[in-house]
XYZ file of C-alpha atoms in Angstrom:
663
model
C 0.113 0.065 0.088
C 2.999 2.320 0.105
C 2.666 3.557 -3.458
C -1.164 3.807 -3.212
C -3.900 1.652 -4.266
C -3.545 0.296 -8.047
C -6.579 -1.931 -8.658
C -10.071 -2.191 -7.288
C -9.092 -4.996 -5.027
C -6.249 -2.849 -3.588
C -8.857 -0.032 -2.997
C -11.115 -2.677 -1.239
C -8.579 -3.896 0.912
C -7.456 -0.534 2.006
C -11.004 0.722 2.693
C -11.841 1.544 6.458
C -14.336 -0.947 7.633
C -17.229 0.407 9.854
C -18.177 -2.284 12.639
C -20.072 -1.152 15.557
C -22.234 1.835 16.700
C -23.116 3.230 20.193
C -25.452 5.885 21.110
C -25.085 7.828 24.465
C -27.968 7.640 26.743
C -29.130 11.411 26.013
C -28.907 10.701 22.399
C -25.940 13.426 21.832
C -23.035 11.322 20.858
C -22.716 8.546 18.316
C -19.601 6.773 18.507
C -18.171 4.289 15.768
C -15.702 1.754 15.665
C -13.748 1.372 12.302
C -11.077 -1.203 11.357
C -8.609 0.296 9.490
C -5.027 -0.605 8.089
C -2.231 -0.087 10.306
C 0.853 1.542 9.351
C 2.346 -1.499 7.905
C -0.560 -2.469 5.783
C -0.410 -5.896 7.089
C -3.277 -5.998 9.575
C -6.460 -4.166 10.399
C -6.723 -2.247 14.034
C -9.606 -0.942 15.662
C -10.307 3.009 15.808
C -13.051 5.050 17.324
C -14.861 8.004 15.671
C -17.371 10.505 16.709
C -20.301 10.843 14.131
C -22.648 13.739 14.296
C -26.243 12.477 14.771
C -27.552 15.531 13.066
C -25.368 15.086 10.032
C -24.030 18.432 9.946
C -20.392 18.042 11.064
C -17.729 15.742 9.578
C -16.710 12.566 11.554
C -13.754 13.023 14.003
C -11.440 10.835 15.859
C -12.492 10.712 19.606
C -10.323 12.742 21.614
C -8.166 10.554 24.005
C -8.631 7.195 21.927
C -5.883 5.450 20.518
C -5.442 2.693 18.049
C -6.769 -0.615 19.195
C -9.792 0.812 21.127
C -12.868 -1.253 20.131
C -16.262 -2.282 21.196
C -17.757 1.129 22.122
C -20.606 1.339 24.690
C -21.894 3.984 27.262
C -22.273 3.929 30.955
C -25.543 5.199 32.502
C -23.969 8.656 33.066
C -22.950 9.004 29.516
C -19.261 8.109 29.805
C -17.660 6.330 26.799
C -16.660 2.756 27.590
C -14.639 0.586 25.277
C -12.221 -2.276 25.157
C -8.502 -1.915 24.764
C -5.311 -3.333 25.591
C -3.409 -0.421 26.860
C -0.273 -1.593 28.735
C -2.314 -4.527 30.375
C 1.009 -6.447 30.316
C 3.062 -4.250 32.349
C 4.420 -4.913 36.011
C 4.175 -8.717 35.260
C 0.548 -8.719 34.599
C -0.922 -11.185 31.997
C -1.784 -9.016 28.824
C -5.057 -8.856 27.345
C -7.961 -6.326 26.688
C -9.648 -4.357 29.700
C -12.602 -2.220 29.964
C -11.677 1.509 29.905
C -13.879 4.580 30.253
C -13.067 7.905 28.684
C -15.068 10.785 29.618
C -15.687 13.618 26.984
C -13.298 15.931 28.736
C -10.509 14.078 30.454
C -8.055 10.912 30.207
C -8.919 7.309 29.663
C -9.160 5.199 32.808
C -9.085 1.313 33.183
C -12.197 0.452 35.007
C -12.271 -3.468 34.844
C -9.481 -5.805 34.197
C -8.975 -9.587 34.053
C -5.797 -11.466 33.738
C -5.526 -12.835 30.227
C -8.075 -10.313 28.999
C -11.732 -9.514 28.704
C -13.654 -10.769 25.833
C -16.950 -8.621 25.840
C -18.826 -6.285 28.310
C -22.244 -4.400 28.781
C -23.475 -1.643 31.073
C -26.557 -1.165 32.846
C -28.923 1.501 31.254
C -29.844 3.406 34.378
C -27.489 2.108 37.224
C -23.806 2.005 37.906
C -23.299 -1.657 36.952
C -20.908 -3.466 34.635
C -20.803 -7.039 33.449
C -18.060 -8.703 31.450
C -16.942 -12.114 29.996
C -13.455 -13.303 31.067
C -12.034 -16.749 31.404
C -10.959 -19.003 34.249
C -8.396 -22.016 33.977
C -9.584 -25.326 35.456
C -8.684 -25.142 39.125
C -9.164 -21.217 39.301
C -11.596 -20.126 41.923
C -11.306 -16.424 41.095
C -9.160 -13.964 38.993
C -6.117 -14.179 41.424
C -5.578 -17.853 41.079
C -6.199 -17.638 37.194
C -3.404 -15.079 36.924
C -1.272 -17.308 39.055
C -1.888 -20.416 36.724
C -1.322 -18.303 33.685
C 1.852 -17.017 34.903
C 2.866 -20.828 35.723
C 1.832 -22.020 32.137
C 3.663 -18.844 30.470
C 6.813 -19.466 32.447
C 6.950 -23.252 31.738
C 6.191 -22.581 27.947
C 3.175 -24.481 28.042
C 0.293 -24.007 25.614
C -1.187 -27.641 25.763
C -4.737 -28.243 26.491
C -6.444 -31.219 28.067
C -9.963 -31.720 26.699
C -12.024 -33.973 28.846
C -14.974 -33.604 26.489
C -14.708 -33.274 22.580
C -13.507 -29.839 21.475
C -16.564 -27.750 20.658
C -18.353 -25.674 18.072
C -16.947 -22.072 18.263
C -14.675 -22.166 15.208
C -11.528 -22.178 17.098
C -9.411 -24.057 19.654
C -11.203 -24.288 22.892
C -9.873 -24.255 26.567
C -8.132 -24.792 28.681
C -9.987 -21.799 30.263
C -13.651 -21.339 30.197
C -15.541 -17.845 29.682
C -17.288 -16.708 33.024
C -19.741 -13.875 33.675
C -18.513 -11.241 35.923
C -20.541 -8.374 37.359
C -19.703 -5.438 39.699
C -22.366 -3.087 40.946
C -20.853 0.443 41.672
C -17.922 0.117 43.676
C -18.165 -3.320 44.926
C -15.769 -6.256 44.159
C -16.559 -8.071 40.965
C -18.737 -11.525 41.585
C -18.552 -14.494 39.499
C -22.157 -15.177 38.091
C -21.210 -18.378 36.458
C -19.313 -20.342 33.611
C -20.691 -20.020 30.116
C -19.262 -23.286 29.000
C -16.053 -23.468 26.839
C -17.944 -22.470 23.926
C -19.324 -19.344 25.728
C -20.506 -16.982 23.199
C -20.312 -13.730 25.542
C -23.837 -13.227 25.253
C -24.467 -11.278 28.526
C -27.025 -8.591 29.408
C -27.822 -6.548 32.379
C -31.243 -5.393 33.582
C -31.627 -1.583 33.373
C -31.530 -1.233 37.035
C -28.321 -3.315 37.311
C -29.907 -5.872 39.699
C -30.036 -8.819 37.426
C -27.559 -10.262 34.783
C -28.543 -12.805 32.185
C -26.216 -14.827 30.060
C -26.353 -18.003 27.965
C -24.377 -21.143 28.798
C -23.238 -23.207 25.890
C -24.687 -26.766 25.038
C -23.366 -29.745 26.662
C -22.198 -33.141 25.562
C -25.428 -34.677 26.975
C -27.622 -32.122 25.197
C -25.459 -30.799 22.109
C -28.499 -29.029 20.598
C -29.638 -27.012 23.659
C -28.061 -24.040 25.370
C -29.461 -22.582 28.793
C -30.359 -19.020 29.561
C -29.036 -17.948 33.056
C -30.277 -15.345 35.346
C -28.407 -14.432 38.175
C -28.405 -11.589 41.152
C -26.116 -9.036 39.754
C -24.826 -8.328 43.455
C -24.180 -11.834 44.641
C -23.770 -13.952 41.501
C -26.452 -16.278 42.885
C -28.501 -17.916 40.187
C -32.180 -17.045 40.206
C -33.591 -19.007 36.981
C -32.369 -21.006 34.313
C -34.201 -21.929 31.104
C -33.909 -24.161 28.200
C -35.648 -25.996 25.704
C -34.684 -29.311 23.872
C -33.417 -28.861 20.626
C -33.215 -24.953 20.689
C -30.594 -22.608 21.488
C -30.871 -18.848 22.791
C -28.887 -15.987 21.586
C -28.305 -12.194 22.087
C -30.352 -11.477 25.211
C -31.606 -7.958 25.876
C -33.729 -6.841 28.836
C -36.641 -4.497 28.233
C -36.362 -1.035 29.566
C -38.543 -1.720 32.690
C -36.570 -4.981 33.148
C -39.757 -7.219 33.293
C -38.768 -9.329 30.190
C -35.755 -10.653 28.648
C -35.934 -10.742 24.943
C -33.749 -13.416 23.028
C -33.478 -14.862 19.654
C -34.532 -18.482 19.629
C -33.106 -20.870 17.205
C -34.073 -24.444 16.133
C -31.133 -25.625 13.928
C -31.492 -28.190 11.210
C -31.675 -31.792 11.977
C -32.106 -34.995 9.957
C -36.081 -34.356 10.096
C -36.525 -30.682 10.722
C -35.405 -27.532 9.037
C -33.928 -24.229 10.743
C -36.453 -22.148 12.366
C -35.597 -18.632 14.132
C -37.924 -16.269 16.119
C -37.679 -13.739 19.043
C -39.092 -14.698 22.349
C -39.759 -12.747 25.704
C -38.955 -14.439 28.953
C -40.428 -13.569 32.087
C -37.562 -13.290 34.833
C -40.020 -14.227 37.463
C -42.052 -17.031 36.212
C -39.806 -18.310 33.152
C -42.829 -18.031 31.071
C -41.853 -17.766 27.343
C -43.737 -15.959 24.647
C -42.972 -16.042 20.908
C -43.020 -12.511 19.703
C -43.160 -13.343 16.072
C -45.475 -16.307 15.476
C -46.425 -15.086 12.071
C -43.263 -13.766 10.775
C -42.247 -15.711 7.651
C -38.616 -14.625 7.854
C -35.951 -14.796 10.625
C -34.987 -12.010 12.812
C -31.305 -12.505 12.357
C -28.459 -11.686 12.595
C -27.971 -9.263 15.280
C -29.437 -8.320 18.727
C -33.005 -6.895 18.878
C -33.379 -3.205 20.212
C -36.021 -2.627 22.851
C -37.777 0.799 23.325
C -35.856 2.853 25.890
C -39.225 3.991 27.377
C -40.366 1.939 30.266
C -43.622 -0.010 29.809
C -43.179 0.424 26.047
C -42.785 -3.126 24.565
C -41.905 -1.833 20.894
C -38.709 -3.539 19.642
C -36.737 -3.207 16.436
C -34.687 -5.994 14.540
C -33.191 -6.689 11.299
C -33.933 -9.897 9.127
C -32.941 -11.170 5.647
C -35.706 -10.772 2.951
C -35.506 -11.167 -0.951
C -31.670 -10.183 -0.974
C -32.059 -7.446 1.535
C -31.814 -7.106 5.354
C -34.394 -4.491 6.337
C -35.055 -3.083 9.771
C -38.253 -4.194 11.144
C -40.485 -2.762 13.923
C -42.721 -4.782 16.187
C -45.422 -2.904 17.882
C -46.925 -3.779 21.490
C -49.869 -5.531 19.702
C -47.636 -7.766 17.484
C -47.828 -5.854 14.397
C -44.583 -5.948 12.473
C -43.682 -3.048 9.930
C -40.748 -3.126 7.468
C -39.094 0.332 8.009
C -36.458 0.173 4.999
C -37.169 -0.181 1.411
C -33.664 -1.726 0.339
C -30.095 -2.689 1.500
C -28.888 -4.303 4.651
C -28.655 -2.956 8.196
C -26.675 -3.668 11.252
C -25.755 -2.097 14.679
C -29.179 -0.568 15.602
C -29.232 2.239 18.216
C -32.348 4.082 19.350
C -32.872 7.567 20.799
C -33.947 7.977 24.461
C -37.608 8.881 23.119
C -37.805 5.862 20.694
C -38.322 8.344 17.748
C -34.981 7.839 15.942
C -32.801 4.802 14.688
C -29.382 4.940 13.993
C -27.641 2.090 11.935
C -24.771 0.861 9.644
C -26.125 0.436 6.180
C -24.818 -1.325 3.033
C -25.961 -2.889 -0.150
C -24.179 -4.695 -2.909
C -23.525 -1.173 -4.710
C -22.676 0.716 -1.518
C -19.974 -0.144 1.196
C -21.079 0.197 4.875
C -21.925 3.857 6.162
C -23.859 5.417 9.101
C -27.463 6.268 8.694
C -30.476 7.878 10.613
C -33.880 6.415 10.149
C -37.345 7.486 11.498
C -38.318 4.748 13.878
C -41.820 4.245 12.858
C -42.093 5.095 9.042
C -42.452 2.221 6.413
C -40.087 1.580 3.562
C -38.172 4.707 3.811
C -34.769 5.483 2.437
C -32.351 6.457 5.262
C -30.510 9.725 5.642
C -26.550 9.087 5.404
C -24.337 10.510 7.949
C -20.703 11.299 7.853
C -18.610 8.046 7.918
C -14.904 7.914 8.283
C -13.235 6.756 5.023
C -16.120 7.640 2.850
C -17.002 5.093 0.189
C -15.267 3.504 -2.465
C -16.225 5.941 -5.134
C -17.570 5.040 -8.781
C -18.225 1.196 -8.775
C -16.905 -0.553 -12.182
C -20.403 -1.725 -13.226
C -24.203 -1.934 -12.371
C -26.234 -4.022 -10.089
C -29.276 -5.785 -11.086
C -31.289 -8.983 -10.455
C -31.912 -12.428 -11.925
C -35.174 -14.322 -11.387
C -36.386 -17.925 -12.424
C -38.096 -20.961 -10.931
C -36.707 -24.055 -9.297
C -37.696 -27.669 -10.483
C -40.537 -27.345 -7.951
C -41.773 -23.974 -9.171
C -40.523 -22.119 -6.333
C -39.456 -18.627 -7.360
C -35.628 -18.008 -7.196
C -33.769 -14.848 -7.376
C -30.071 -13.579 -7.345
C -28.154 -10.423 -7.694
C -26.270 -9.813 -10.894
C -23.314 -7.596 -11.247
C -22.811 -6.394 -14.767
C -19.193 -4.761 -15.801
C -19.220 -1.446 -17.611
C -18.321 -2.869 -20.854
C -21.011 -5.834 -21.150
C -23.191 -5.534 -24.212
C -24.759 -7.851 -26.771
C -21.832 -6.937 -29.241
C -19.301 -7.690 -26.397
C -20.728 -10.229 -24.074
C -18.982 -10.446 -20.711
C -17.773 -13.573 -19.091
C -19.617 -14.739 -16.112
C -18.403 -15.688 -12.610
C -21.001 -17.741 -10.517
C -20.482 -17.104 -6.604
C -22.863 -19.116 -4.358
C -22.753 -17.995 -0.733
C -21.572 -19.697 2.366
C -23.878 -20.824 5.100
C -25.991 -22.528 3.687
C -28.210 -20.540 5.902
C -27.640 -17.039 4.853
C -28.087 -14.912 1.805
C -26.239 -12.366 -0.451
C -27.857 -9.425 1.201
C -25.074 -6.997 2.524
C -21.840 -5.710 1.366
C -19.204 -8.537 1.770
C -15.259 -7.697 2.298
C -14.391 -11.440 1.503
C -15.451 -12.584 -1.917
C -16.715 -9.282 -2.925
C -18.037 -8.988 -6.557
C -16.613 -5.759 -7.740
C -12.888 -6.780 -8.081
C -14.102 -9.358 -10.684
C -16.336 -6.745 -12.263
C -13.253 -4.313 -12.436
C -11.517 -7.053 -14.520
C -14.680 -7.470 -16.971
C -16.474 -10.316 -15.377
C -20.164 -10.320 -14.827
C -20.865 -11.751 -11.288
C -24.042 -13.674 -10.448
C -24.639 -13.896 -6.709
C -27.529 -16.835 -6.470
C -29.579 -17.422 -3.446
C -30.590 -21.298 -3.696
C -32.404 -23.598 -1.309
C -31.444 -23.130 2.377
C -31.023 -19.328 2.039
C -32.625 -17.215 4.221
C -34.875 -14.246 3.668
C -37.265 -16.428 1.548
C -39.654 -17.833 4.126
C -39.716 -21.428 5.829
C -40.496 -23.115 2.646
C -36.933 -22.172 1.283
C -35.566 -24.324 4.005
C -38.133 -27.094 3.730
C -37.407 -27.655 0.026
C -33.624 -27.885 0.756
C -33.673 -29.715 4.052
C -31.401 -32.775 3.918
C -30.216 -31.838 0.207
C -26.784 -30.105 0.564
C -25.848 -31.239 -2.880
C -29.246 -31.607 -4.362
C -31.878 -28.650 -4.702
C -29.453 -26.020 -3.547
C -27.114 -27.124 -6.500
C -29.958 -27.265 -9.128
C -31.134 -24.062 -8.052
C -27.523 -22.510 -8.615
C -27.646 -24.011 -12.059
C -31.196 -22.867 -12.930
C -30.134 -19.308 -11.944
C -26.932 -19.602 -14.004
C -29.183 -20.600 -17.035
C -31.447 -17.707 -16.514
C -28.379 -15.299 -16.394
C -26.874 -16.937 -19.660
C -29.820 -16.455 -21.315
C -28.952 -12.605 -21.387
C -27.310 -11.264 -24.599
C -24.753 -9.297 -22.973
C -23.365 -12.518 -21.144
C -21.139 -15.008 -22.810
C -22.384 -18.697 -21.846
C -19.071 -20.076 -23.276
C -17.010 -18.352 -20.775
C -18.483 -19.116 -17.303
C -16.594 -20.057 -13.958
C -17.964 -20.737 -10.423
C -16.155 -19.969 -7.266
C -17.492 -20.216 -3.555
C -16.320 -19.956 -0.025
C -17.475 -22.603 2.734
C -20.808 -24.014 1.562
C -20.266 -21.993 -1.792
C -16.855 -23.933 -1.992
C -18.685 -27.309 -1.185
C -21.224 -26.280 -4.144
C -18.057 -25.693 -6.425
C -16.805 -29.151 -5.177
C -20.088 -30.590 -6.189
C -20.221 -28.940 -9.677
C -16.659 -30.179 -10.241
C -18.031 -33.910 -10.294
C -21.619 -33.000 -11.785
C -21.019 -30.872 -14.896
C -18.155 -29.789 -17.343
C -20.092 -26.503 -18.152
C -17.716 -24.291 -16.191
C -14.245 -23.330 -17.625
C -12.685 -23.029 -14.263
C -13.894 -23.579 -10.339
C -12.478 -22.075 -7.412
C -13.072 -23.856 -3.909
C -12.166 -21.691 -0.790
C -12.627 -23.771 2.536
C -15.100 -26.069 0.828
C -16.368 -29.662 1.976
C -15.180 -32.648 0.034
C -15.463 -35.909 1.874
C -18.725 -35.345 3.918
C -17.863 -38.277 6.283
C -14.450 -37.290 7.252
C -15.682 -33.488 7.311
C -18.365 -34.199 9.989
C -15.830 -36.264 12.054
C -13.149 -33.461 12.003
C -14.888 -30.398 12.080
C -15.325 -28.237 15.157
C -19.198 -28.365 14.619
C -19.292 -32.213 14.710
C -22.586 -32.506 16.665
C -24.230 -30.008 14.438
C -23.322 -31.600 11.267
C -23.881 -35.263 12.518
C -27.597 -33.985 13.317
C -28.101 -33.109 9.698
C -26.149 -35.949 7.891
C -26.901 -38.658 10.373
C -24.282 -41.279 11.790
C -22.483 -42.598 8.644
C -22.332 -46.022 10.273
C -25.818 -46.595 10.189
C -27.433 -43.666 7.995
C -25.438 -43.479 4.897
C -27.990 -42.139 2.503
C -27.019 -38.439 2.758
C -23.426 -39.251 2.429
C -23.634 -41.442 -0.523
C -25.891 -38.781 -2.277
C -24.239 -35.618 -1.573
C -20.455 -36.254 -0.863
C -18.341 -35.172 -3.879
C -15.613 -37.368 -3.194
C -17.297 -40.383 -4.215
C -17.286 -39.032 -7.765
C -13.739 -37.997 -7.978
C -13.155 -39.856 -11.230
C -15.335 -37.212 -12.965
C -12.990 -34.494 -12.000
C -12.059 -32.489 -15.379
C -12.570 -28.816 -14.728
C -9.312 -26.841 -13.830
C -9.716 -25.871 -10.006
C -7.964 -23.318 -7.719
C -8.369 -24.657 -4.127
C -7.885 -22.207 -1.344
C -7.522 -23.046 2.437
C -6.493 -21.617 5.689
C -4.006 -23.800 7.771
C -5.931 -22.863 11.024
C -9.481 -23.726 9.760
C -11.069 -25.640 12.258
C -14.681 -25.236 10.737
C -13.878 -27.066 7.594
C -10.342 -28.748 8.267
C -7.452 -28.257 5.956
C -7.646 -31.914 5.043
C -10.810 -31.517 3.177
C -8.782 -29.508 0.569
C -5.837 -31.820 0.912
C -8.044 -34.855 -0.085
C -9.356 -32.804 -3.126
C -5.997 -31.945 -4.468
C -4.902 -35.646 -4.318
C -8.188 -36.694 -6.183
C -7.509 -33.780 -8.832
C -3.941 -34.668 -9.421
C -4.715 -38.487 -9.849
C -7.227 -37.411 -12.331
C -4.611 -35.174 -14.135
C -6.895 -31.977 -13.654
C -4.901 -28.418 -13.871
C -4.856 -27.366 -10.211
C -3.493 -24.640 -7.926
C -3.345 -24.692 -4.240
C -3.500 -21.268 -2.519
C -2.581 -22.042 0.975
C -2.497 -19.538 4.126
C -0.861 -21.428 7.043
C -1.980 -18.703 9.585
C -5.736 -18.078 8.299
C -8.833 -19.570 9.621
C -12.026 -20.398 7.771
C -11.748 -17.026 6.213
C -9.131 -14.563 5.144
C -8.570 -11.805 7.607
C -5.072 -10.207 6.964
C -5.599 -7.399 4.448
C -2.263 -8.396 2.479
C -3.350 -12.014 2.125
C -6.885 -10.711 1.148
C -5.250 -8.647 -1.725
C -3.432 -12.032 -2.557
C -6.722 -13.902 -2.675
C -8.126 -11.754 -5.027
C -4.952 -11.376 -7.291
C -4.388 -14.988 -7.561
C -8.172 -15.816 -8.116
C -8.285 -13.353 -11.028
C -5.086 -14.587 -12.554
C -6.536 -18.183 -12.303
C -9.747 -17.118 -14.171
C -8.028 -15.101 -16.616
C -5.953 -17.891 -17.603
C -8.632 -20.713 -17.811
C -11.628 -18.528 -18.694
C -10.148 -15.839 -20.922
C -7.254 -17.830 -22.227
C -4.737 -15.195 -21.048
C -1.189 -16.263 -20.128
C -0.892 -17.404 -16.279
C 0.412 -14.393 -14.169
C 1.772 -15.736 -11.015
C 1.521 -13.216 -8.324
C 4.713 -11.783 -7.571
C 4.652 -12.323 -3.693
C 3.869 -15.962 -4.330
């Protein structure tokens, strides 16, 4: 980046990334965290910016903040809080992020710390109370003994972990420490309100008056598809109530403004015999009674945390959810009426003003990178007012955005986004890149930084972004029609949308490729054994051998529920595992994988590579030893785009192979 951006993917990698918004209790300050390149250009670091809620002033760096400050929030008195690792390793302390406060005029002060670091925190809305998630090693009764054990491990050079149960489902190595929920009311000593399980999600909420803390405890070996909501006294840490429902999991708890209900997202994940379902529920902290807040809502209230009205007694809430390639903001009124507030685009990080009249959010679309906006909290189908956002946007995009529509083999309506490069025309039809999304639950609804379509459009490719069966935002029927068919109906839907796109006169059906990440990588692998219509395929972190995959993934229990036990129920493995058709491999493939990937273990791509080479298929393997399931480092992300583009140019356009200089 020293000589300045040269290509669109250079610009994309260098673009600052807004991540989280926080609004002061009186509505006067709006703080945004932004991921930006550090001085070396080799990693992203968080910064805190202040955005003018009125939209009249330019954004500015928060005075007194530093690089590395993240996770902004506010205390009840309006003091800015955040996470930072500012000298936490001094004086022999174990390093890690702590909770800091920063008054509007004054210096930052560390207000909560834990040896080894704090993962997340929350503050009470109307009381001087703080809760945070931090870990304790086995045998540690408190932070002091935890620090002693951490120091002993460090001095002995030990990083080993003894798992007495199987490693879990969080996407990374678990243990040896377990996340716990700590609470501190006023100036009292922190109390431990209980462990969250090794897979603890740092899902913690405080009642507005600071007397009650709620958190989720991860599933156990005995009940791998069920977690527990725990409510405890914030002063003593003593549990008051626990709640769970067989086959369901709860996420993102938040108390209503009067503390009489705890609102959670409730999920029933896919099993062999049932499809995914997601709703919002309200839980009575006294009786434990649970009420479904969205019994007739066809789509899902995810991802993200619901926002409750700040007015005591008002049960209005706002949430986001995928819908037809968008992620609108929805409002649920006290009588259960649900209104879509936004006409287009995708929204995250909702904040509401103290009177409940205005919302702030991060908004993005496939033709607009994330930026801060202001919304009326009640008006339907509106277009938001943009506010100043650090870094601006990427400027003019190299093409236009439209949609493709068709029907599946069962008559179900299908749609996807289509990015058209500037030069696409009937006289000069553009080559096509098909990019199915990951998940499979999810959709192409918001701006992606990984596998963004615009670097390919800048090189002259049209990009089809299909939403096949199992995509979210198309009602429960979309889940039902794809259940148990990882390589069946979703794959056929991708081909149906590809056929619809290729019927356009401005696209060239003879120059088409397919590339995908995660589940999209699996669909690339499935296509490799089912069709020769593509000139090239790219599989990033894709599943190849379903049997060895479900035995090796960190989400073993989850996928075993979907596929079944291969020793006694082989039907789905035999139907959908691409490796069984390895002798049909003929299409040139670029395989991409991270060496630290525990979601789809690296061995999946190694097996695929061996099969490709045995079949004599032109193959490339882009390997990132330190990356996990995605690609996080900016220099690696730039190399990913550069390598994939070179591979496509060679095999789709017939150009000479150009090996990236850094490889």
